[in-house]
Coordinates of C-alpha atoms and ligand atoms in Angstrom, one line a residue:
M1 CA 1.9 1.1 2.9
K2 CA 1.7 0.3 -0.4
K3 CA -1.5 1.1 -2.9
L4 CA -0.9 4.5 -3.4
A5 CA -4.1 4.7 -5.8
V6 CA -6.8 7.1 -5.8
C7 CA -9.2 5.3 -4.8
L8 CA -12.7 7.6 -5.1
T9 CA -13.7 8.0 -8.6
L10 CA -16.3 5.6 -7.4
S11 CA -19.2 6.4 -9.4
L12 CA -21.4 4.1 -7.4
A13 CA -25.1 6.7 -7.8
A14 CA -24.5 7.6 -11.3
L15 CA -25.7 3.7 -12.4
V16 CA -25.8 4.6 -15.9
P17 CA -27.0 2.1 -18.6
F18 CA -25.2 -0.9 -19.3
G19 CA -21.9 -0.2 -21.7
Q20 CA -23.4 3.2 -22.0
D21 CA -20.1 4.7 -20.0
S22 CA -17.8 3.2 -21.9
K23 CA -15.4 5.7 -24.1
A24 CA -16.2 5.7 -28.3
A25 CA -14.7 2.9 -29.3
A26 CA -11.5 3.2 -31.5
N27 CA -10.8 1.9 -34.2
F28 CA -6.4 0.6 -35.8
T29 CA -6.2 0.6 -38.7
D30 CA -2.9 -1.8 -38.3
V31 CA -5.0 -3.8 -35.5
G32 CA -7.8 -5.6 -37.6
T33 CA -10.8 -8.5 -36.4
T34 CA -7.8 -11.7 -37.3
H35 CA -4.9 -9.8 -35.7
R36 CA -3.4 -12.3 -32.9
A37 CA -3.7 -9.3 -30.3
Q38 CA -7.3 -7.3 -31.3
A39 CA -9.1 -8.6 -28.0
E40 CA -6.2 -7.4 -25.3
I41 CA -5.4 -4.6 -27.7
Y42 CA -8.8 -3.4 -27.3
Y43 CA -9.5 -4.3 -23.6
L44 CA -7.0 -1.9 -23.0
V45 CA -7.2 1.1 -25.0
E46 CA -11.6 0.9 -24.3
G47 CA -9.7 1.7 -19.9
G48 CA -7.9 3.8 -20.9
I49 CA -5.6 1.8 -20.0
T50 CA -3.2 2.2 -22.6
S51 CA -3.6 4.0 -26.1
G52 CA -2.7 4.1 -30.2
V53 CA 0.1 6.3 -31.2
S54 CA -2.5 7.9 -33.0
E55 CA -6.3 8.1 -33.7
T56 CA -6.1 5.1 -35.9
R57 CA -2.9 3.5 -35.9
F58 CA -2.0 1.3 -33.3
V59 CA 1.4 -0.1 -34.1
P60 CA 1.9 -3.2 -32.4
E61 CA 5.2 -4.8 -33.9
Q62 CA 6.8 -1.5 -32.0
Q63 CA 8.9 -2.6 -29.5
V64 CA 7.4 -1.7 -26.1
T65 CA 9.5 1.2 -24.1
R66 CA 10.7 1.2 -20.0
V67 CA 7.9 4.5 -19.8
Q68 CA 5.8 3.3 -21.9
A69 CA 4.8 0.1 -19.9
A70 CA 6.0 1.8 -16.6
A71 CA 2.4 4.3 -17.8
M72 CA 0.6 1.5 -19.2
L73 CA 0.8 -0.1 -15.4
G74 CA 0.4 2.8 -13.8
R75 CA -3.2 3.1 -15.3
T76 CA -3.7 -0.2 -14.2
L77 CA -3.7 0.9 -10.7
N78 CA -5.0 3.1 -11.1
L79 CA -2.1 5.6 -9.4
N80 CA -2.5 9.0 -9.6
G81 CA -0.7 9.9 -12.4
E82 CA -0.4 14.1 -12.4
Q83 CA 3.6 14.8 -13.3
R84 CA 5.8 15.0 -10.2
A85 CA 9.6 15.9 -10.4
T86 CA 11.0 12.4 -10.2
N87 CA 14.3 10.4 -8.6
F88 CA 15.9 10.4 -11.8
K89 CA 18.0 13.3 -13.8
D90 CA 16.3 12.0 -17.2
V91 CA 13.5 10.7 -15.6
G92 CA 11.9 15.7 -15.7
K93 CA 9.0 16.2 -14.1
N94 CA 7.5 17.2 -17.8
N95 CA 7.6 13.8 -18.9
F96 CA 3.9 12.1 -19.7
A97 CA 4.4 9.4 -17.5
S98 CA 6.6 11.1 -14.3
G99 CA 3.9 10.3 -11.9
Y100 CA 3.3 7.1 -12.2
I101 CA 6.8 6.1 -12.0
Q102 CA 7.7 8.4 -8.8
Q103 CA 4.3 6.2 -7.9
L104 CA 5.8 2.6 -9.3
V105 CA 8.9 3.8 -7.6
D106 CA 7.6 4.3 -4.3
K107 CA 5.4 0.9 -4.3
K108 CA 8.4 -1.2 -5.0
I109 CA 6.9 -2.0 -8.6
I110 CA 9.9 -0.4 -10.6
S111 CA 13.6 0.8 -10.4
G112 CA 15.9 2.8 -11.9
Y113 CA 20.0 2.0 -12.2
A114 CA 22.6 2.3 -10.0
D115 CA 23.8 6.0 -12.0
G116 CA 20.4 7.6 -11.1
S117 CA 19.4 7.1 -14.0
F118 CA 15.1 5.1 -15.7
K119 CA 16.5 5.6 -18.8
P120 CA 13.2 5.4 -20.1
N121 CA 13.2 4.9 -23.3
N122 CA 14.8 1.8 -23.4
T123 CA 12.7 -0.5 -24.9
L124 CA 11.8 -3.2 -22.7
S125 CA 13.0 -6.8 -22.4
R126 CA 10.9 -10.2 -22.0
G127 CA 12.9 -10.9 -18.1
E128 CA 11.9 -6.6 -17.3
M129 CA 8.6 -7.4 -18.7
A130 CA 8.4 -10.9 -15.8
L131 CA 9.4 -8.8 -12.8
L132 CA 6.6 -5.6 -13.8
I133 CA 3.5 -7.7 -13.7
G134 CA 5.0 -9.7 -11.6
H135 CA 5.6 -7.1 -8.6
T136 CA 2.2 -5.5 -10.6
F137 CA 0.1 -8.0 -9.3
D138 CA 1.6 -9.5 -6.4
Y139 CA 2.7 -13.0 -7.7
N140 CA 5.9 -14.3 -6.9
A141 CA 8.2 -12.4 -8.8
S142 CA 12.0 -12.8 -6.3
S143 CA 13.7 -13.6 -9.7
V144 CA 13.5 -13.4 -13.5
S145 CA 13.2 -16.9 -13.4
V146 CA 10.5 -17.0 -10.8
A147 CA 8.9 -14.6 -11.9
A148 CA 8.0 -15.6 -15.8
G149 CA 8.0 -19.3 -13.8
S150 CA 4.5 -17.8 -12.5
L151 CA 2.8 -16.0 -16.3
I152 CA 3.7 -19.7 -17.9
S153 CA 2.3 -21.4 -14.8
K154 CA -0.7 -19.0 -14.4
G155 CA -1.2 -18.9 -18.4
I156 CA -0.3 -15.5 -19.2
S157 CA 2.5 -16.4 -20.9
Q158 CA 4.8 -18.6 -22.3
G159 CA 8.1 -19.6 -23.6
V160 CA 9.6 -18.4 -27.5
A161 CA 11.1 -20.6 -29.8
D162 CA 13.9 -22.6 -28.1
G163 CA 12.4 -23.5 -25.0
S164 CA 13.5 -20.7 -22.3
F165 CA 12.1 -17.7 -22.2
G166 CA 13.8 -15.7 -24.1
V167 CA 14.3 -13.2 -20.7
S168 CA 16.9 -10.6 -23.1
Q169 CA 14.5 -10.3 -25.9
S170 CA 12.2 -7.1 -26.6
I171 CA 8.9 -7.4 -26.7
N172 CA 6.5 -5.5 -28.5
R173 CA 2.8 -3.3 -28.1
G174 CA 1.5 -6.4 -28.5
D175 CA 3.0 -9.1 -26.9
F176 CA 2.7 -6.0 -24.3
A177 CA -0.9 -5.3 -24.0
V178 CA -1.7 -9.6 -24.7
F179 CA 0.6 -10.0 -21.9
L180 CA -1.0 -6.6 -19.2
A181 CA -4.5 -8.4 -20.4
R182 CA -4.8 -11.7 -19.8
S183 CA -2.8 -10.3 -16.2
I184 CA -5.5 -7.9 -15.4
N185 CA -8.8 -10.2 -16.6
A186 CA -8.0 -13.8 -15.9
D187 CA -11.2 -14.2 -19.1
F188 CA -8.1 -13.6 -21.5
R189 CA -5.7 -16.5 -20.3
T190 CA -4.8 -19.5 -21.9
A191 CA -5.0 -21.5 -18.9
D192 CA -7.3 -20.3 -16.5
N193 CA -6.4 -21.5 -13.1
E194 CA -7.5 -18.5 -10.9
K195 CA -10.5 -20.1 -8.2
F196 CA -13.3 -17.7 -6.9
E197 CA -12.4 -19.2 -3.3
H198 CA -13.3 -16.4 -1.2
D199 CA -16.9 -14.6 0.3
A200 CA -16.9 -11.0 0.6
Y201 CA -20.8 -8.7 1.3
V202 CA -20.8 -6.2 -0.4
D203 CA -21.7 -3.5 0.7
T204 CA -22.3 0.2 -0.6
K205 CA -23.6 1.9 2.2
D206 CA -25.8 3.2 1.1
G207 CA -28.4 0.7 -0.2
S208 CA -27.7 1.4 -3.6
K209 CA -26.0 -1.2 -6.1
L210 CA -22.8 -2.2 -6.5
N211 CA -21.8 -1.8 -10.9
L212 CA -20.0 -5.1 -11.6
R213 CA -17.6 -3.7 -14.7
T214 CA -15.7 -5.7 -17.0
G215 CA -12.4 -4.0 -15.5
P216 CA -10.6 -2.6 -12.6
N217 CA -12.3 1.4 -13.4
T218 CA -14.7 3.4 -13.9
T219 CA -14.2 3.4 -17.6
Y220 CA -14.4 -0.1 -18.2
P221 CA -18.4 -0.2 -18.6
S222 CA -20.6 -1.8 -15.9
I223 CA -22.2 -5.4 -16.9
G224 CA -24.2 -5.6 -13.8
S225 CA -25.8 -4.1 -11.0
I226 CA -24.7 -5.6 -7.0
P227 CA -27.2 -5.6 -4.3
S228 CA -26.1 -4.2 -1.2
G229 CA -25.8 -7.2 1.3
K230 CA -25.5 -10.1 -1.2
I231 CA -22.8 -12.9 -1.3
V232 CA -20.0 -12.9 -4.1
S233 CA -17.1 -14.5 -4.5
Y234 CA -13.9 -13.4 -5.1
S235 CA -10.3 -14.0 -6.4
Y236 CA -7.7 -11.9 -7.3
S237 CA -7.2 -8.2 -6.9
V238 CA -5.6 -5.6 -9.8
G239 CA -4.6 -3.0 -7.4
D240 CA -7.2 -1.3 -4.9
W241 CA -10.2 -3.5 -7.8
V242 CA -11.5 -7.1 -7.1
Y243 CA -12.6 -10.2 -9.9
I244 CA -15.0 -12.0 -8.1
T245 CA -18.5 -13.4 -9.6
S246 CA -21.9 -13.5 -9.0
D247 CA -25.5 -14.3 -10.8
N248 CA -22.4 -16.5 -12.9
V249 CA -21.0 -13.2 -14.2
K250 CA -17.8 -12.4 -13.9
G251 CA -16.1 -9.1 -13.4
F252 CA -14.9 -5.7 -11.3
V253 CA -15.9 -4.4 -8.3
H254 CA -14.1 -2.3 -5.9
S255 CA -12.9 -4.0 -3.2
A256 CA -14.3 -1.2 -0.4
Y257 CA -17.7 -2.4 -1.4
L258 CA -16.2 -5.7 0.1
Q259 CA -16.3 -6.6 3.1
S260 CA -16.7 -10.3 6.1
D261 CA -19.3 -9.4 7.9
K262 CA -23.0 -9.2 6.4
P263 CA -23.6 -5.7 6.4
S264 CA -26.8 -6.0 9.1
D265 CA -24.6 -7.7 11.4
K266 CA -22.0 -5.1 11.8
P267 CA -20.7 -5.5 15.0
V268 CA -21.5 -2.7 17.8
V269 CA -18.5 0.1 18.2
T270 CA -17.4 -0.7 21.3
P271 CA -16.2 2.3 23.4
P272 CA -12.0 2.7 23.7
T273 CA -10.7 1.1 26.1
P274 CA -10.4 3.7 28.9
T275 CA -7.0 4.4 30.1
P276 CA -6.6 3.6 33.9
P277 CA -6.8 6.9 36.3
V278 CA -2.9 5.7 37.9
K279 CA -1.1 8.9 38.9
P280 CA 3.3 8.7 38.1
D281 CA 4.9 6.7 40.7
P282 CA 5.4 9.4 43.5
T283 CA 8.2 9.1 43.5
P284 CA 9.5 10.0 39.8
V285 CA 12.6 8.8 39.5
P286 CA 15.4 12.6 38.5
T287 CA 15.9 13.6 35.5
P288 CA 19.3 11.6 34.8
P289 CA 22.8 14.1 34.2
G290 CA 23.5 15.5 30.6
K291 CA 20.1 14.3 29.5
K292 CA 17.1 17.0 28.7
P293 CA 14.0 16.4 31.7
L294 CA 11.3 13.7 29.7
S295 CA 8.8 16.5 29.2
D296 CA 10.9 18.2 26.7
I297 CA 10.9 15.4 24.5
T298 CA 8.4 15.2 21.7
V299 CA 7.3 11.7 20.2
V300 CA 5.8 12.8 16.8
I301 CA 2.7 10.5 15.4
D302 CA 2.4 9.5 12.1
A303 CA -1.0 8.9 10.4
G304 CA 0.0 7.1 7.4
H305 CA -1.6 8.8 4.1
G306 CA -4.8 10.8 4.0
G307 CA -6.1 13.2 1.8
W308 CA -6.6 12.3 -1.7
D309 CA -4.2 8.9 -0.9
P310 CA -6.3 6.4 0.4
G311 CA -2.7 4.5 0.5
S312 CA -4.5 0.3 0.6
S313 CA -7.9 -0.7 1.8
G314 CA -9.6 -4.2 1.5
N315 CA -12.1 -6.1 3.4
G316 CA -14.5 -3.1 3.8
F317 CA -11.3 -0.2 5.5
I318 CA -9.1 2.1 4.2
E319 CA -5.7 3.1 5.5
K320 CA -5.8 6.5 6.2
N321 CA -9.2 6.1 8.2
V322 CA -6.6 3.1 10.1
T323 CA -3.7 4.7 10.6
L324 CA -5.3 8.0 11.8
N325 CA -7.4 5.8 14.6
V326 CA -4.0 4.2 15.5
A327 CA -2.4 7.6 15.8
K328 CA -5.3 9.7 17.5
K329 CA -5.3 7.1 20.3
M330 CA -1.7 6.9 20.5
E331 CA -1.5 10.3 21.0
K332 CA -3.8 10.4 23.9
Y333 CA -1.2 8.4 25.9
Y334 CA 1.2 11.1 26.7
A335 CA -1.0 12.7 27.8
K336 CA -1.2 11.6 31.3
V337 CA 3.3 11.7 31.1
P338 CA 6.4 14.4 31.0
M339 CA 7.4 13.2 27.7
K340 CA 4.8 15.0 23.9
A341 CA 3.2 13.8 21.0
I342 CA 3.0 15.6 17.9
M343 CA 0.1 14.4 15.0
T344 CA 1.5 14.7 11.3
R345 CA -2.2 14.9 11.3
T346 CA -5.5 14.7 13.2
D347 CA -7.6 15.2 9.9
D348 CA -7.5 13.4 6.4
T349 CA -5.5 15.2 4.7
Y350 CA -2.6 15.0 2.0
I351 CA 0.7 15.0 3.6
S352 CA 4.2 14.6 1.0
P353 CA 6.3 12.0 2.5
S354 CA 8.7 14.8 2.7
A355 CA 6.9 16.8 4.5
R356 CA 6.2 14.1 6.9
G357 CA 10.0 13.5 7.1
A358 CA 11.2 17.6 7.9
Y359 CA 7.7 17.2 11.3
P360 CA 10.4 16.7 13.8
K361 CA 12.7 19.1 12.8
K362 CA 10.4 21.6 11.9
V363 CA 8.2 20.7 15.7
K364 CA 11.8 20.4 17.5
G365 CA 10.6 15.9 17.6
D366 CA 13.1 13.5 19.7
I367 CA 11.0 10.1 17.8
F368 CA 8.8 9.6 15.0
V369 CA 7.1 6.6 14.6
S370 CA 4.9 6.4 11.5
I371 CA 1.5 4.6 10.8
H372 CA 1.0 2.3 8.1
T373 CA -1.4 -0.4 7.0
N374 CA 0.3 -3.0 4.1
S375 CA -1.8 -5.0 2.3
H376 CA -1.9 -8.1 -0.8
T377 CA -3.3 -8.8 -3.8
G378 CA -5.5 -12.4 -3.2
G379 CA -4.9 -11.1 0.9
A380 CA -3.2 -14.7 1.4
A381 CA 0.1 -11.6 3.5
N382 CA -0.1 -11.3 6.7
G383 CA 1.5 -10.3 10.0
T384 CA 3.4 -7.1 11.7
E385 CA 6.6 -5.8 10.7
T386 CA 8.6 -2.5 11.6
F387 CA 10.8 -0.1 9.4
Y388 CA 13.8 1.2 9.5
Y389 CA 16.6 3.7 7.2
T390 CA 19.6 2.5 7.5
K391 CA 21.4 3.3 4.1
S392 CA 23.3 6.3 4.2
A393 CA 23.9 7.5 8.0
A394 CA 24.5 10.6 5.9
V395 CA 21.4 11.0 5.0
N396 CA 19.1 10.4 8.6
P397 CA 22.7 9.7 11.0
N398 CA 20.5 7.6 13.6
V399 CA 21.0 3.5 12.1
S400 CA 21.3 2.2 15.5
Q401 CA 18.7 4.3 17.6
S402 CA 15.8 4.1 14.6
K403 CA 17.1 -0.1 14.5
A404 CA 16.4 0.0 18.3
L405 CA 13.3 1.7 18.1
A406 CA 12.0 -0.5 15.4
Q407 CA 12.4 -3.6 17.8
Y408 CA 10.8 -1.7 20.7
V409 CA 7.6 -0.7 18.0
Q410 CA 7.8 -4.6 16.5
N411 CA 7.9 -6.4 20.4
R412 CA 4.7 -4.5 21.0
Q413 CA 2.9 -5.1 17.5
L414 CA 2.9 -8.0 18.1
E415 CA 2.8 -8.8 21.7
A416 CA -1.1 -5.7 20.9
W417 CA -2.2 -8.3 18.5
G418 CA -0.4 -11.4 18.4
L419 CA -0.3 -11.5 14.6
T420 CA 2.4 -13.0 11.9
D421 CA 5.9 -11.7 13.0
R422 CA 7.7 -10.3 9.6
G423 CA 11.1 -8.5 11.5
V424 CA 12.1 -5.8 11.5
K425 CA 13.5 -5.1 7.8
E426 CA 16.1 -2.2 6.7
G427 CA 13.2 0.8 4.6
N428 CA 14.3 2.6 2.2
F429 CA 11.1 5.2 2.5
A430 CA 11.2 9.1 2.6
V431 CA 9.8 9.5 6.1
L432 CA 12.7 7.3 6.7
R433 CA 15.2 8.8 4.6
E434 CA 14.3 12.6 4.3
N435 CA 14.5 12.6 8.7
N436 CA 16.7 13.7 11.6
V437 CA 16.1 11.8 14.5
P438 CA 15.8 8.1 15.1
A439 CA 13.0 6.7 13.2
V440 CA 10.2 3.7 12.1
L441 CA 7.6 2.5 10.3
A442 CA 5.4 0.1 11.4
E443 CA 2.7 -1.6 9.6
L444 CA 0.5 -2.4 11.9
G445 CA -0.7 -5.4 10.1
F446 CA -2.3 -6.9 6.5
I447 CA -5.3 -4.3 5.9
T448 CA -6.3 -7.6 2.8
N449 CA -5.9 -10.5 5.7
K450 CA -9.2 -12.0 7.3
K451 CA -7.4 -12.7 10.3
D452 CA -5.4 -9.8 10.3
I453 CA -8.7 -7.5 9.6
G454 CA -10.1 -9.9 13.1
I455 CA -8.6 -7.3 15.8
M456 CA -7.6 -4.0 13.3
G457 CA -11.0 -3.7 12.1
T458 CA -12.5 -3.3 16.0
E459 CA -11.5 -0.7 18.8
A460 CA -10.6 -2.7 20.7
G461 CA -7.7 -3.6 19.0
R462 CA -6.3 -0.6 17.6
E463 CA -6.5 0.9 21.5
K464 CA -3.9 -2.1 21.5
M465 CA -2.0 -1.0 19.4
A466 CA -1.9 2.3 20.0
R467 CA -0.8 1.3 23.6
G468 CA 1.4 -1.0 22.8
L469 CA 2.9 2.0 20.3
F470 CA 3.0 4.4 23.6
L471 CA 4.7 2.0 25.5
A472 CA 7.4 1.0 22.0
T473 CA 8.2 4.5 22.6
L474 CA 8.4 3.7 26.8
D475 CA 11.1 0.8 26.0
Y476 CA 13.8 2.7 23.5
Y477 CA 13.8 5.4 26.1
Y478 CA 14.2 3.2 29.5
Y479 CA 16.6 0.8 27.6
Y480 CA 18.1 2.4 24.4
E481 CA 19.0 6.1 26.1
N482 CA 19.1 4.6 29.6
R483 CA 16.7 6.7 30.9
K484 CA 15.5 5.3 35.0
D485 CA 13.2 8.8 35.5
V486 CA 11.5 6.9 32.6
L487 CA 10.6 3.9 34.7
P488 CA 7.1 6.1 36.6
L489 CA 5.8 6.7 33.9
Y490 CA 4.7 2.6 33.4
S491 CA 3.0 2.6 35.6
T492 CA 0.1 4.9 34.1
V493 CA -1.0 2.1 31.7
N494 CA -0.3 -0.2 34.9
A495 CA 2.9 -1.8 32.1
T496 CA 6.3 -3.1 32.9
P497 CA 9.2 -2.7 31.0
S498 CA 9.5 -5.5 27.9
G499 CA 13.0 -5.6 28.3
K500 CA 16.1 -5.0 27.0
L501 CA 15.7 -6.6 22.7
H502 CA 18.1 -3.8 21.1
Ligands
ZN601 ZN1 0.5 2.4 3.7

């Protein structure tokens, strides 16, 4: 679900001589060579992550505001900054950072206040800064004190004069630049604990060389180029970019060009497991009284992301492609049963979350299954989870139905892939919230995790998952809707009902 970064600004073909693609150097009269934050400020400016208040002044002593911090973090993650309407009454579409703010909210990195405001011009406190950086870089940031501890242990920040972290103190632009630059690039840190513990192959797909850059976007200059097929070691990621070392040079490359398999040794694509041509049970069960016939039931299958929004990526895979592949496979299972399936997208198209949520109403759908893959900076997190919306029954009233559907979906996912069980969870996603039918969002596994991609990355694995999601919809109707007429449908895939879970 996460990582809405626009990661398609890759200029592999444009192998320019080192350094020439950096912007004209900024020159701030108030950030001289002896300024404590000089290197960090110019580093962020070079990558287009921040800028001066004018061509000649950065004003490092000015307090940083919430809107300025949001814009810098959004640019750090290469989010799409296109201005848009937001959830907040005080951040209109015309606010310069409206796109970044809304995307950071969608990714649960930043939030507003209970009264529906964002207070964009409030100054940022050190506590808020610790949480924001913690969420942006996927540190442990379960609370302000835990986030502050992460920043201190990584050599990103220190406490204040009285020995505390000074959580309520405001933070100025210079200090924020220091903390942000250190979070992005471990070279700036006062303690460099990051290890390059994992290896990956560079795979540029077309044999070109991969630019190694000084920062996590294509505005940063290239400091080297790595031939496709070479093994590099990586440490952590910043959005979709990864901090690596190759020939003792440290820098950033885009994760789409790293993979765990040697490019030339890529496994041959296995054909999908054919659906057994089994006819449904010869004695169909009649439609229960008061229920509509199974042939009138439509399952809406939502392949997450698409178009300019690739979703997450890792290990050489991109979420929008994985979700579409599984969705198409899932759809095929309905061809042999009376129930129907409709997909929100069947190609590489962008559809907004709201339009996806409104889709069942548009096509008279009955249940909604959104397919996603998860991601985690550093790649450690793994497993399967399923979300449903519960916050306000007034918005989507199908709370108990959605929860039951989520339980059946989670169960069949675990059966299909056998990954870590992260559980059934409440999730406030627009595709679920702005929906009028029982709706769930399945995070199949972590695209960034080596173990999870081991099955997610195979045709056979995705076929198993599609079959499992299909079976979960049968389980829901069989148990929750108490429809015995669903029972013969299981025989189309030689399966049996899961057992009652809700
Ligand atoms: Zn997703």
